[in-house]
Amino acid sequence: MDCLFCKIIAGEIPSAKVYEDEHCYAFKDVSPQTPSHVLIVPKKHVSGLNDTELLPDDSLAACVRAAAKVAKQEGLTQGYRLVSNCGPHACQSVQHLHFHVLGGRQMEGKMG
Ligand code: AMP
């Protein structure tokens, strides 16, 4: 399958690893939008939030639980955002489920 994040998980494309367990892989976003910007992806390919029924519950839970581990590792003591863009209105650009962990500065209250 020609999927960028599958290739990163397989080590075929380099990435800056932050965290890994049996279900998920976390790495620095190549184009950070905040001082700390990490992507968490399930190792099993699913295209996005609309396909989570194809992902075992423990894998989905592992991705969400990884956020706190990543945040701790990144020193985000003042908080962070966990975001998953789904579909064109949300500007999803990679069709492999992923969660952005964004932090390291004060954010605006408005999210949209
Ligand atoms: P999204 O727009 O929500 O689909 O997020 C995709 C993210 O993947 C963007 O923030 C990109 O900067 C990031 N990205 C694209 N290619 C790479 C790469 N090779 N390594 C790390 N992050 C990447």
PDB file of C-alpha atoms and ligand atoms in Angstrom:
ATOM      1  CA  MET A   1       0.000   0.000   0.000  1.00  0.00           C
ATOM      2  CA  ASP A   2       1.336   3.406  -0.951  1.00  0.00           C
ATOM      3  CA  CYS A   3       0.860   5.130   2.401  1.00  0.00           C
ATOM      4  CA  LEU A   4       3.354   7.653   3.752  1.00  0.00           C
ATOM      5  CA  PHE A   5       2.743   6.818   7.400  1.00  0.00           C
ATOM      6  CA  CYS A   6       2.876   3.048   6.772  1.00  0.00           C
ATOM      7  CA  LYS A   7       6.313   3.641   5.217  1.00  0.00           C
ATOM      8  CA  ILE A   8       7.386   5.697   8.243  1.00  0.00           C
ATOM      9  CA  ILE A   9       6.191   2.950  10.616  1.00  0.00           C
ATOM     10  CA  ALA A  10       8.100   0.375   8.540  1.00  0.00           C
ATOM     11  CA  GLY A  11      11.254   2.536   8.686  1.00  0.00           C
ATOM     12  CA  GLU A  12      11.316   2.994   4.907  1.00  0.00           C
ATOM     13  CA  ILE A  13      11.051   6.758   5.353  1.00  0.00           C
ATOM     14  CA  PRO A  14      13.027   8.369   8.195  1.00  0.00           C
ATOM     15  CA  SER A  15      11.267   9.944  11.150  1.00  0.00           C
ATOM     16  CA  ALA A  16      12.157  11.380  14.542  1.00  0.00           C
ATOM     17  CA  LYS A  17      10.635   8.801  16.891  1.00  0.00           C
ATOM     18  CA  VAL A  18       9.178  10.049  20.155  1.00  0.00           C
ATOM     19  CA  TYR A  19       7.312   6.985  21.431  1.00  0.00           C
ATOM     20  CA  GLU A  20       6.408   3.472  20.305  1.00  0.00           C
ATOM     21  CA  ASP A  21       4.501   0.503  21.662  1.00  0.00           C
ATOM     22  CA  GLU A  22       2.988  -2.600  20.095  1.00  0.00           C
ATOM     23  CA  HIS A  23      -0.015  -0.645  18.778  1.00  0.00           C
ATOM     24  CA  CYS A  24       1.205   2.812  17.880  1.00  0.00           C
ATOM     25  CA  TYR A  25       4.127   4.927  16.748  1.00  0.00           C
ATOM     26  CA  ALA A  26       4.739   8.598  17.533  1.00  0.00           C
ATOM     27  CA  PHE A  27       7.120  10.920  15.707  1.00  0.00           C
ATOM     28  CA  LYS A  28       7.826  14.604  15.215  1.00  0.00           C
ATOM     29  CA  ASP A  29       5.773  16.379  12.582  1.00  0.00           C
ATOM     30  CA  VAL A  30       8.055  17.471   9.741  1.00  0.00           C
ATOM     31  CA  SER A  31       6.331  20.852   9.579  1.00  0.00           C
ATOM     32  CA  PRO A  32       5.611  21.768  13.206  1.00  0.00           C
ATOM     33  CA  GLN A  33       2.765  24.194  13.871  1.00  0.00           C
ATOM     34  CA  THR A  34       3.615  24.594  17.558  1.00  0.00           C
ATOM     35  CA  PRO A  35       6.950  24.404  19.417  1.00  0.00           C
ATOM     36  CA  SER A  36       6.158  20.755  20.096  1.00  0.00           C
ATOM     37  CA  HIS A  37       4.199  18.928  17.373  1.00  0.00           C
ATOM     38  CA  VAL A  38       4.075  15.135  17.448  1.00  0.00           C
ATOM     39  CA  LEU A  39       1.971  12.704  15.390  1.00  0.00           C
ATOM     40  CA  ILE A  40       0.617   9.487  16.902  1.00  0.00           C
ATOM     41  CA  VAL A  41      -0.402   6.815  14.403  1.00  0.00           C
ATOM     42  CA  PRO A  42      -1.768   3.290  14.815  1.00  0.00           C
ATOM     43  CA  LYS A  43       0.531   0.650  13.316  1.00  0.00           C
ATOM     44  CA  LYS A  44      -2.458  -0.908  11.560  1.00  0.00           C
ATOM     45  CA  HIS A  45      -3.531   1.124   8.561  1.00  0.00           C
ATOM     46  CA  VAL A  46      -6.950   2.740   8.744  1.00  0.00           C
ATOM     47  CA  SER A  47      -7.690   5.855   6.744  1.00  0.00           C
ATOM     48  CA  GLY A  48      -9.022   8.094   9.490  1.00  0.00           C
ATOM     49  CA  LEU A  49     -11.604   8.640  12.211  1.00  0.00           C
ATOM     50  CA  ASN A  50     -14.429   7.377   9.975  1.00  0.00           C
ATOM     51  CA  ASP A  51     -12.747   3.956   9.808  1.00  0.00           C
ATOM     52  CA  THR A  52     -12.014   3.322  13.471  1.00  0.00           C
ATOM     53  CA  GLU A  53     -14.371   0.328  13.483  1.00  0.00           C
ATOM     54  CA  LEU A  54     -11.651  -1.401  11.437  1.00  0.00           C
ATOM     55  CA  LEU A  55      -9.152  -0.785  14.248  1.00  0.00           C
ATOM     56  CA  PRO A  56      -9.088  -3.005  17.354  1.00  0.00           C
ATOM     57  CA  ASP A  57     -10.251  -1.102  20.438  1.00  0.00           C
ATOM     58  CA  ASP A  58      -6.925  -1.643  22.197  1.00  0.00           C
ATOM     59  CA  SER A  59      -5.080   0.005  19.303  1.00  0.00           C
ATOM     60  CA  LEU A  60      -7.380   3.024  19.343  1.00  0.00           C
ATOM     61  CA  ALA A  61      -7.043   3.272  23.119  1.00  0.00           C
ATOM     62  CA  ALA A  62      -3.265   2.982  22.853  1.00  0.00           C
ATOM     63  CA  CYS A  63      -3.136   5.925  20.437  1.00  0.00           C
ATOM     64  CA  VAL A  64      -5.171   8.139  22.765  1.00  0.00           C
ATOM     65  CA  ARG A  65      -3.267   6.989  25.858  1.00  0.00           C
ATOM     66  CA  ALA A  66       0.028   7.673  24.088  1.00  0.00           C
ATOM     67  CA  ALA A  67      -0.831  11.383  24.034  1.00  0.00           C
ATOM     68  CA  ALA A  68      -0.149  11.822  27.753  1.00  0.00           C
ATOM     69  CA  LYS A  69       3.095   9.860  27.450  1.00  0.00           C
ATOM     70  CA  VAL A  70       4.217  12.005  24.523  1.00  0.00           C
ATOM     71  CA  ALA A  71       3.210  15.188  26.355  1.00  0.00           C
ATOM     72  CA  LYS A  72       5.200  14.155  29.409  1.00  0.00           C
ATOM     73  CA  GLN A  73       8.229  13.323  27.287  1.00  0.00           C
ATOM     74  CA  GLU A  74       7.946  16.649  25.459  1.00  0.00           C
ATOM     75  CA  GLY A  75       7.685  18.540  28.747  1.00  0.00           C
ATOM     76  CA  LEU A  76       4.210  19.901  28.064  1.00  0.00           C
ATOM     77  CA  THR A  77       3.447  20.574  31.719  1.00  0.00           C
ATOM     78  CA  GLN A  78       1.084  23.453  30.902  1.00  0.00           C
ATOM     79  CA  GLY A  79      -1.114  21.363  28.606  1.00  0.00           C
ATOM     80  CA  TYR A  80      -1.566  20.388  24.997  1.00  0.00           C
ATOM     81  CA  ARG A  81      -4.138  19.698  22.292  1.00  0.00           C
ATOM     82  CA  LEU A  82      -4.941  16.330  20.728  1.00  0.00           C
ATOM     83  CA  VAL A  83      -6.373  16.782  17.230  1.00  0.00           C
ATOM     84  CA  SER A  84      -7.355  14.396  14.455  1.00  0.00           C
ATOM     85  CA  ASN A  85      -8.336  15.961  11.144  1.00  0.00           C
ATOM     86  CA  CYS A  86     -10.948  13.954   9.245  1.00  0.00           C
ATOM     87  CA  GLY A  87     -11.830  14.645   5.628  1.00  0.00           C
ATOM     88  CA  PRO A  88     -11.486  17.634   3.319  1.00  0.00           C
ATOM     89  CA  HIS A  89     -13.233  20.232   5.499  1.00  0.00           C
ATOM     90  CA  ALA A  90     -10.706  19.451   8.231  1.00  0.00           C
ATOM     91  CA  CYS A  91      -7.793  19.518   5.711  1.00  0.00           C
ATOM     92  CA  GLN A  92      -6.769  15.896   6.326  1.00  0.00           C
ATOM     93  CA  SER A  93      -3.761  15.448   4.019  1.00  0.00           C
ATOM     94  CA  VAL A  94      -2.536  11.949   4.934  1.00  0.00           C
ATOM     95  CA  GLN A  95      -5.090   9.159   4.720  1.00  0.00           C
ATOM     96  CA  HIS A  96      -3.778   7.139   7.673  1.00  0.00           C
ATOM     97  CA  LEU A  97      -5.424   7.825  11.044  1.00  0.00           C
ATOM     98  CA  HIS A  98      -3.244  10.147  13.096  1.00  0.00           C
ATOM     99  CA  PHE A  99      -3.481  12.348  16.134  1.00  0.00           C
ATOM    100  CA  HIS A 100      -1.594  15.612  16.425  1.00  0.00           C
ATOM    101  CA  VAL A 101      -0.184  16.405  19.876  1.00  0.00           C
ATOM    102  CA  LEU A 102       0.257  20.167  19.856  1.00  0.00           C
ATOM    103  CA  GLY A 103       1.848  22.133  22.648  1.00  0.00           C
ATOM    104  CA  GLY A 104       4.631  24.315  23.938  1.00  0.00           C
ATOM    105  CA  ARG A 105       2.880  27.674  23.800  1.00  0.00           C
ATOM    106  CA  GLN A 106      -0.359  29.371  24.832  1.00  0.00           C
ATOM    107  CA  MET A 107      -3.102  28.644  22.280  1.00  0.00           C
ATOM    108  CA  GLU A 108      -6.190  30.616  21.378  1.00  0.00           C
ATOM    109  CA  GLY A 109      -9.548  29.628  22.833  1.00  0.00           C
ATOM    110  CA  LYS A 110     -11.106  29.393  19.375  1.00  0.00           C
ATOM    111  CA  MET A 111     -10.493  26.069  17.665  1.00  0.00           C
ATOM    112  CA  GLY A 112     -12.247  26.397  14.297  1.00  0.00           C
TER     113      GLY A 112
HETATM  114  P1  AMP B   1      -3.115  16.181   8.392  1.00  0.00           P
HETATM  115  O1  AMP B   1      -3.029  17.432   7.562  1.00  0.00           O
HETATM  116  O2  AMP B   1      -3.986  16.301   9.591  1.00  0.00           O
HETATM  117  O3  AMP B   1      -3.460  14.985   7.531  1.00  0.00           O
HETATM  118  O4  AMP B   1      -1.665  15.957   8.982  1.00  0.00           O
HETATM  119  C1  AMP B   1      -0.634  15.368   8.270  1.00  0.00           C
HETATM  120  C2  AMP B   1       0.638  15.840   8.907  1.00  0.00           C
HETATM  121  O5  AMP B   1       1.700  15.026   8.460  1.00  0.00           O
HETATM  122  C3  AMP B   1       1.007  17.294   8.605  1.00  0.00           C
HETATM  123  O6  AMP B   1       1.062  18.049   9.805  1.00  0.00           O
HETATM  124  C4  AMP B   1       2.388  17.164   7.935  1.00  0.00           C
HETATM  125  O7  AMP B   1       3.274  18.192   8.308  1.00  0.00           O
HETATM  126  C5  AMP B   1       2.850  15.812   8.448  1.00  0.00           C
HETATM  127  N1  AMP B   1       3.825  15.135   7.612  1.00  0.00           N
HETATM  128  C6  AMP B   1       3.802  14.963   6.272  1.00  0.00           C
HETATM  129  N2  AMP B   1       4.872  14.251   5.869  1.00  0.00           N
HETATM  130  C7  AMP B   1       5.594  13.969   6.986  1.00  0.00           C
HETATM  131  C8  AMP B   1       6.814  13.258   7.223  1.00  0.00           C
HETATM  132  N3  AMP B   1       7.512  12.686   6.235  1.00  0.00           N
HETATM  133  N4  AMP B   1       7.261  13.187   8.509  1.00  0.00           N
HETATM  134  C9  AMP B   1       6.577  13.756   9.512  1.00  0.00           C
HETATM  135  N5  AMP B   1       5.402  14.423   9.343  1.00  0.00           N
HETATM  136  C10 AMP B   1       4.931  14.527   8.101  1.00  0.00           C
END
